[in-house]
mmCIF file with all atom_site columns, C-alpha atoms in Angstrom:
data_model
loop_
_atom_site.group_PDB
_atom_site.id
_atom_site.type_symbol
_atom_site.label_atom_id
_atom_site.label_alt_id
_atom_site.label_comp_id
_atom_site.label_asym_id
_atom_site.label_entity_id
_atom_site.label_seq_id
_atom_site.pdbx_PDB_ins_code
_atom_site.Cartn_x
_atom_site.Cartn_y
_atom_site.Cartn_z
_atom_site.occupancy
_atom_site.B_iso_or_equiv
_atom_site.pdbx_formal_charge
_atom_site.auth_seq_id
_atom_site.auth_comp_id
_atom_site.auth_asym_id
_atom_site.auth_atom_id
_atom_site.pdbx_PDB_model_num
ATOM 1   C CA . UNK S 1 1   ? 16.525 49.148 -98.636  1.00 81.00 ? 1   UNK S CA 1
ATOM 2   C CA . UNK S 1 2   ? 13.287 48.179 -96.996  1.00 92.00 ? 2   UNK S CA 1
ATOM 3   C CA . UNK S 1 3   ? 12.972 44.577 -96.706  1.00 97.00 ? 3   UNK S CA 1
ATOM 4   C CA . UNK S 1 4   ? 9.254  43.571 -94.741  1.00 97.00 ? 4   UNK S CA 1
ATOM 5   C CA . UNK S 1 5   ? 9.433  39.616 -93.195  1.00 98.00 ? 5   UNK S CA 1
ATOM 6   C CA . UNK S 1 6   ? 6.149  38.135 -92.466  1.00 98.00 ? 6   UNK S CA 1
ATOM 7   C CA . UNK S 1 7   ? 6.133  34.952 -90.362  1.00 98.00 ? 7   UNK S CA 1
ATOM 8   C CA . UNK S 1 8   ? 2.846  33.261 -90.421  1.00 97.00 ? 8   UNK S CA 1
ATOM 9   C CA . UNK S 1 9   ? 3.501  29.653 -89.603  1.00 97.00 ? 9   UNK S CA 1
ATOM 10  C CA . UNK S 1 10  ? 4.803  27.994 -86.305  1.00 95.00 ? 10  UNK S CA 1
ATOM 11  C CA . UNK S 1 11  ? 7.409  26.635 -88.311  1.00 95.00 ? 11  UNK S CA 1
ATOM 12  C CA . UNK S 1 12  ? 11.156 27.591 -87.095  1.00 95.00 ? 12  UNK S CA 1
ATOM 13  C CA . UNK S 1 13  ? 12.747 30.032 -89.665  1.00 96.00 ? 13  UNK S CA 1
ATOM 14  C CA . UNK S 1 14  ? 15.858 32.184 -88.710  1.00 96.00 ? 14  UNK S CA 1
ATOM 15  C CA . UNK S 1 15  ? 14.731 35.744 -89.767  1.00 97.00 ? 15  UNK S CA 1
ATOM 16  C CA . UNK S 1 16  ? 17.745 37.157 -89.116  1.00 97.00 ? 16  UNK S CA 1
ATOM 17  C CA . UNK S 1 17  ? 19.448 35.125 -91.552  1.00 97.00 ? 17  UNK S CA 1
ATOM 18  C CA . UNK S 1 18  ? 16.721 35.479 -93.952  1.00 97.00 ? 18  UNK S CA 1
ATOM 19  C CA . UNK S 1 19  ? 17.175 39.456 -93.835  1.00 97.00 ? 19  UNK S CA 1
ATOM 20  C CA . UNK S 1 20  ? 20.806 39.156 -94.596  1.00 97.00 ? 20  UNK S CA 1
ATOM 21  C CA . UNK S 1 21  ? 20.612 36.745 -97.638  1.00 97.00 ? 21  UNK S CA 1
ATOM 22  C CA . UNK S 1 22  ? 18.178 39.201 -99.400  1.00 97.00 ? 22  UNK S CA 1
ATOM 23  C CA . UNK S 1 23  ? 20.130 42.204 -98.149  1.00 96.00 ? 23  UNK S CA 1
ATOM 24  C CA . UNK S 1 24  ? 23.230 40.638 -100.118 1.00 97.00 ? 24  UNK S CA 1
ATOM 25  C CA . UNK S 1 25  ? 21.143 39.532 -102.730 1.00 95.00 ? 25  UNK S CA 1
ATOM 26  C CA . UNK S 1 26  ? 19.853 43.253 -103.510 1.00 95.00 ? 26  UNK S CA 1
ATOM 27  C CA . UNK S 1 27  ? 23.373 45.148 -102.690 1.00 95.00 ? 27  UNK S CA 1
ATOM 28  C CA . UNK S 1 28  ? 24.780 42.038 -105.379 1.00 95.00 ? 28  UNK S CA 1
ATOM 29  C CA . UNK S 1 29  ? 22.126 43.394 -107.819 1.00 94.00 ? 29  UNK S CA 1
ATOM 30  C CA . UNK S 1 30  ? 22.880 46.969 -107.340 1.00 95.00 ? 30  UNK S CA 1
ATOM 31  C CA . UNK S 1 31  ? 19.147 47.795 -106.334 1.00 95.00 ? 31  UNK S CA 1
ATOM 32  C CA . UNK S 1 32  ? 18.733 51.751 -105.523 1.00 93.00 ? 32  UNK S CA 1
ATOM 33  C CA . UNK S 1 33  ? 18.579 51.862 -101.452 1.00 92.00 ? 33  UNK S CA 1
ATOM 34  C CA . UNK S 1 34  ? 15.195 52.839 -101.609 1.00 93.00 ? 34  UNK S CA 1
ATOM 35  C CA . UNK S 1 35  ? 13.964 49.240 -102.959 1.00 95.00 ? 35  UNK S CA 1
ATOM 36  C CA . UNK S 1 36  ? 11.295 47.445 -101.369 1.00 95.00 ? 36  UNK S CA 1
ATOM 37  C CA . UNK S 1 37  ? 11.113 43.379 -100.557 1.00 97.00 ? 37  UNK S CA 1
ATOM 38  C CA . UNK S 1 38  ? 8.643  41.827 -98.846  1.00 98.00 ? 38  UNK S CA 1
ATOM 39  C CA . UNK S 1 39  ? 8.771  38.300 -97.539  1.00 98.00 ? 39  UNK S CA 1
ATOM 40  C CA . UNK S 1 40  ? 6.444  36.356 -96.302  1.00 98.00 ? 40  UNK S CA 1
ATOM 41  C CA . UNK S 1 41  ? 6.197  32.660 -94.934  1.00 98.00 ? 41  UNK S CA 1
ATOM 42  C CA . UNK S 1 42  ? 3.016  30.989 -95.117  1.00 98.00 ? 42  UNK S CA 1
ATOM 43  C CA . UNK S 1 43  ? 1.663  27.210 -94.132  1.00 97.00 ? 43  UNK S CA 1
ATOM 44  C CA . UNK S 1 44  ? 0.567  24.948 -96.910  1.00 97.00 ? 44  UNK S CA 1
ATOM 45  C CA . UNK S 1 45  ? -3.142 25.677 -97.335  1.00 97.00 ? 45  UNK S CA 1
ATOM 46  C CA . UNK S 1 46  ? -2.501 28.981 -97.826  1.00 98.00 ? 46  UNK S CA 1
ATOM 47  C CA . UNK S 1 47  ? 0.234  27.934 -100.230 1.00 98.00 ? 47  UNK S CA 1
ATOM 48  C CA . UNK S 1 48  ? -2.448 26.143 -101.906 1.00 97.00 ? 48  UNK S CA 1
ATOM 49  C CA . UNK S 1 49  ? -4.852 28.919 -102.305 1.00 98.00 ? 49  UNK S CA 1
ATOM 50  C CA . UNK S 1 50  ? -1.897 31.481 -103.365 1.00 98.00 ? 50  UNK S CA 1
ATOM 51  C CA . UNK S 1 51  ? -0.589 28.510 -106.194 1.00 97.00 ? 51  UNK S CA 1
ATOM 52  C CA . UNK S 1 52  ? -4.256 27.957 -107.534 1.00 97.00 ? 52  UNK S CA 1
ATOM 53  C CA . UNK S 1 53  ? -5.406 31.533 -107.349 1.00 97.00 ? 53  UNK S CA 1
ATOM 54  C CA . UNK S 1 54  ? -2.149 32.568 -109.541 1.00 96.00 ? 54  UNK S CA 1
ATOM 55  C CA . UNK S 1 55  ? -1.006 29.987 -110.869 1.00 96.00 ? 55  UNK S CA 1
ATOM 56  C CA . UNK S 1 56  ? -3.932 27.401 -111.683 1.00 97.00 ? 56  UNK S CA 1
ATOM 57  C CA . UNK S 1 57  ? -1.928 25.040 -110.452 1.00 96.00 ? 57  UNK S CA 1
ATOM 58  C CA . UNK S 1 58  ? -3.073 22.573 -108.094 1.00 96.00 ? 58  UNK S CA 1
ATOM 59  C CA . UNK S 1 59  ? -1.702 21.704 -104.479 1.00 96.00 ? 59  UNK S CA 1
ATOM 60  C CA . UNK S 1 60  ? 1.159  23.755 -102.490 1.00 96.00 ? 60  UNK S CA 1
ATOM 61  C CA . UNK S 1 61  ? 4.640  24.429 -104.129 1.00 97.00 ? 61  UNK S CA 1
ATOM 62  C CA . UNK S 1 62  ? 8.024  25.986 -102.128 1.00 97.00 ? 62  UNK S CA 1
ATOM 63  C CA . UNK S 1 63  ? 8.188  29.489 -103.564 1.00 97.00 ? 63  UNK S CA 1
ATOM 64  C CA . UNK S 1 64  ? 6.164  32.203 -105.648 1.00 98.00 ? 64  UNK S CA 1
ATOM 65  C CA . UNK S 1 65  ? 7.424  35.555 -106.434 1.00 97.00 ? 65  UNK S CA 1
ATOM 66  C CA . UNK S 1 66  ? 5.192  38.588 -107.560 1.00 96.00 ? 66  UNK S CA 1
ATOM 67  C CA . UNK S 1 67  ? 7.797  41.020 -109.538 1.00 94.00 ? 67  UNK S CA 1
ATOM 68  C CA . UNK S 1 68  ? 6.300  44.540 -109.319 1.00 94.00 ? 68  UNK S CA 1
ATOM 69  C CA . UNK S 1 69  ? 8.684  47.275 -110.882 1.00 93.00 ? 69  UNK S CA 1
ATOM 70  C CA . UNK S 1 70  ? 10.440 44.873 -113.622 1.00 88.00 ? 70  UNK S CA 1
ATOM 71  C CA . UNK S 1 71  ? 13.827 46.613 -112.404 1.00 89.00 ? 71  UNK S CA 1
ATOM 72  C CA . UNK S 1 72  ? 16.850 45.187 -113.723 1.00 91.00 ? 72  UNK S CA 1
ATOM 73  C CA . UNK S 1 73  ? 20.048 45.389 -111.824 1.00 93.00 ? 73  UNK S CA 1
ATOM 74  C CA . UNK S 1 74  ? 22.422 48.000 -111.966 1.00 93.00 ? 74  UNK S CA 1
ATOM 75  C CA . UNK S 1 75  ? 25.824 48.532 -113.341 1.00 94.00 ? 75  UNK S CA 1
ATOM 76  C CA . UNK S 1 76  ? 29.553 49.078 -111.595 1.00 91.00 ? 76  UNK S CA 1
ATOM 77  C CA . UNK S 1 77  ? 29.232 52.585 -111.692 1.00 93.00 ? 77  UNK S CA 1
ATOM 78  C CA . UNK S 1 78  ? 24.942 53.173 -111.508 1.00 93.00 ? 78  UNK S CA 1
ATOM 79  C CA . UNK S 1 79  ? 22.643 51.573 -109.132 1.00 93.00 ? 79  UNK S CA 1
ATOM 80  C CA . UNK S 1 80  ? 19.027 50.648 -110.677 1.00 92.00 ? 80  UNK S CA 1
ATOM 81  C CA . UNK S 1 81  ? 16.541 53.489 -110.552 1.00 91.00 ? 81  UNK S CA 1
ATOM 82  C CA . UNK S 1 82  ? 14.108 52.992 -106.605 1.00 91.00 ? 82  UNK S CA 1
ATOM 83  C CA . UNK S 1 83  ? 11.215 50.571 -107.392 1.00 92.00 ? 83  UNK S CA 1
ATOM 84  C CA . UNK S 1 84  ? 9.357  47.878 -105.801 1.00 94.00 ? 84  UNK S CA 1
ATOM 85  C CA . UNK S 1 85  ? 10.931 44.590 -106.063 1.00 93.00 ? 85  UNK S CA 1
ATOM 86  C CA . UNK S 1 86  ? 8.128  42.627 -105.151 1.00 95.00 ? 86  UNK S CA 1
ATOM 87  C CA . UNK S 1 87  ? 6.864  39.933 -102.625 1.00 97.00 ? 87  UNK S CA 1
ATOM 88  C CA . UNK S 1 88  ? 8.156  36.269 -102.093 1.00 98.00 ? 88  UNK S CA 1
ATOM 89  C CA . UNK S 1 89  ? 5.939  34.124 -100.486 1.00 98.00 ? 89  UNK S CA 1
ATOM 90  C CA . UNK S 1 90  ? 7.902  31.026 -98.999  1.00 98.00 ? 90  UNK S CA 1
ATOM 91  C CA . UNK S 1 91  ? 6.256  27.373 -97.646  1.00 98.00 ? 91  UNK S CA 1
ATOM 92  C CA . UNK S 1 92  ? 8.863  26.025 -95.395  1.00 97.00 ? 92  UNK S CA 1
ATOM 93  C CA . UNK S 1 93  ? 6.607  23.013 -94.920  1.00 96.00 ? 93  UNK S CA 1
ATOM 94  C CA . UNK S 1 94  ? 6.756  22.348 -98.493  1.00 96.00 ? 94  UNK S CA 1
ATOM 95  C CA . UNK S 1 95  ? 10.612 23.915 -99.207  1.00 95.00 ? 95  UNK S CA 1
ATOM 96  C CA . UNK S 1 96  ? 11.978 21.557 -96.344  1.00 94.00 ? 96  UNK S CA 1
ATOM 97  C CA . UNK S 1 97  ? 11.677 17.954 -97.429  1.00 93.00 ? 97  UNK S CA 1
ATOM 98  C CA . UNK S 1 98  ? 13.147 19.587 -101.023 1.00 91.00 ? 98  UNK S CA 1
ATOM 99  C CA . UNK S 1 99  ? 16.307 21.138 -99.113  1.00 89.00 ? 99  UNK S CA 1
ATOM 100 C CA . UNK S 1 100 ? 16.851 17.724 -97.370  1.00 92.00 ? 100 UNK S CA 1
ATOM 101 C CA . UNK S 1 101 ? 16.548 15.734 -100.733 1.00 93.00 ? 101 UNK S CA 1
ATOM 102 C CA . UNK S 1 102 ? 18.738 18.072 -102.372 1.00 92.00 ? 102 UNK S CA 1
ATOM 103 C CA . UNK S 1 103 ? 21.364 17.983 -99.356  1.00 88.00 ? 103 UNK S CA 1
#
């Protein structure tokens, strides 16, 4: 499994334990080994740019995800065929007054 982390903001975020949610998440899913991730967190205006450009929404939002392969997961006894999972790009600036409201 090839998961790619891409810090571009100054804001704290504990790659470590970013890595081994989406390693669980994938080996939960039964993704083939192979399967590639890529995460990246960003500051708000390029949130901004990301949400308008593919979204036409306006302003920054916590989370977008680009699927690329459409796999599914796989089975007890088969894992899903190698693919490309995609890229999630994360605002922490935006995603942390929503964690703290949530609790």
């Amino acid at each position: 499994m090839s998961i790619e982390l891409s810090l571009e903001v100054e804001f704290p975020v504990d790659l470590e334990r970013v890595q081994n949610l989406a390693e669980h998440a994938m080996d939960f899913m039964r993704l083939h080994p192979a399967t590639d991730l890529f995460i990246r967190f960003v500051d708000l205006a390029t949130m901004e740019d990301l949400h308008v450009k593919h979204m036409d929404e306006p302003g920054p939002t916590d989370v977008l995800s680009f699927p690329m392969d459409e796999l599914e997961p796989g089975t007890e006894t088969e894992t899903a065929p190698e693919g490309i999972l995609g890229d999630i790009v994360v605002c922490p600036e935006f995603a942390e007054p929503q964690a703290e409201q949530a609790g």
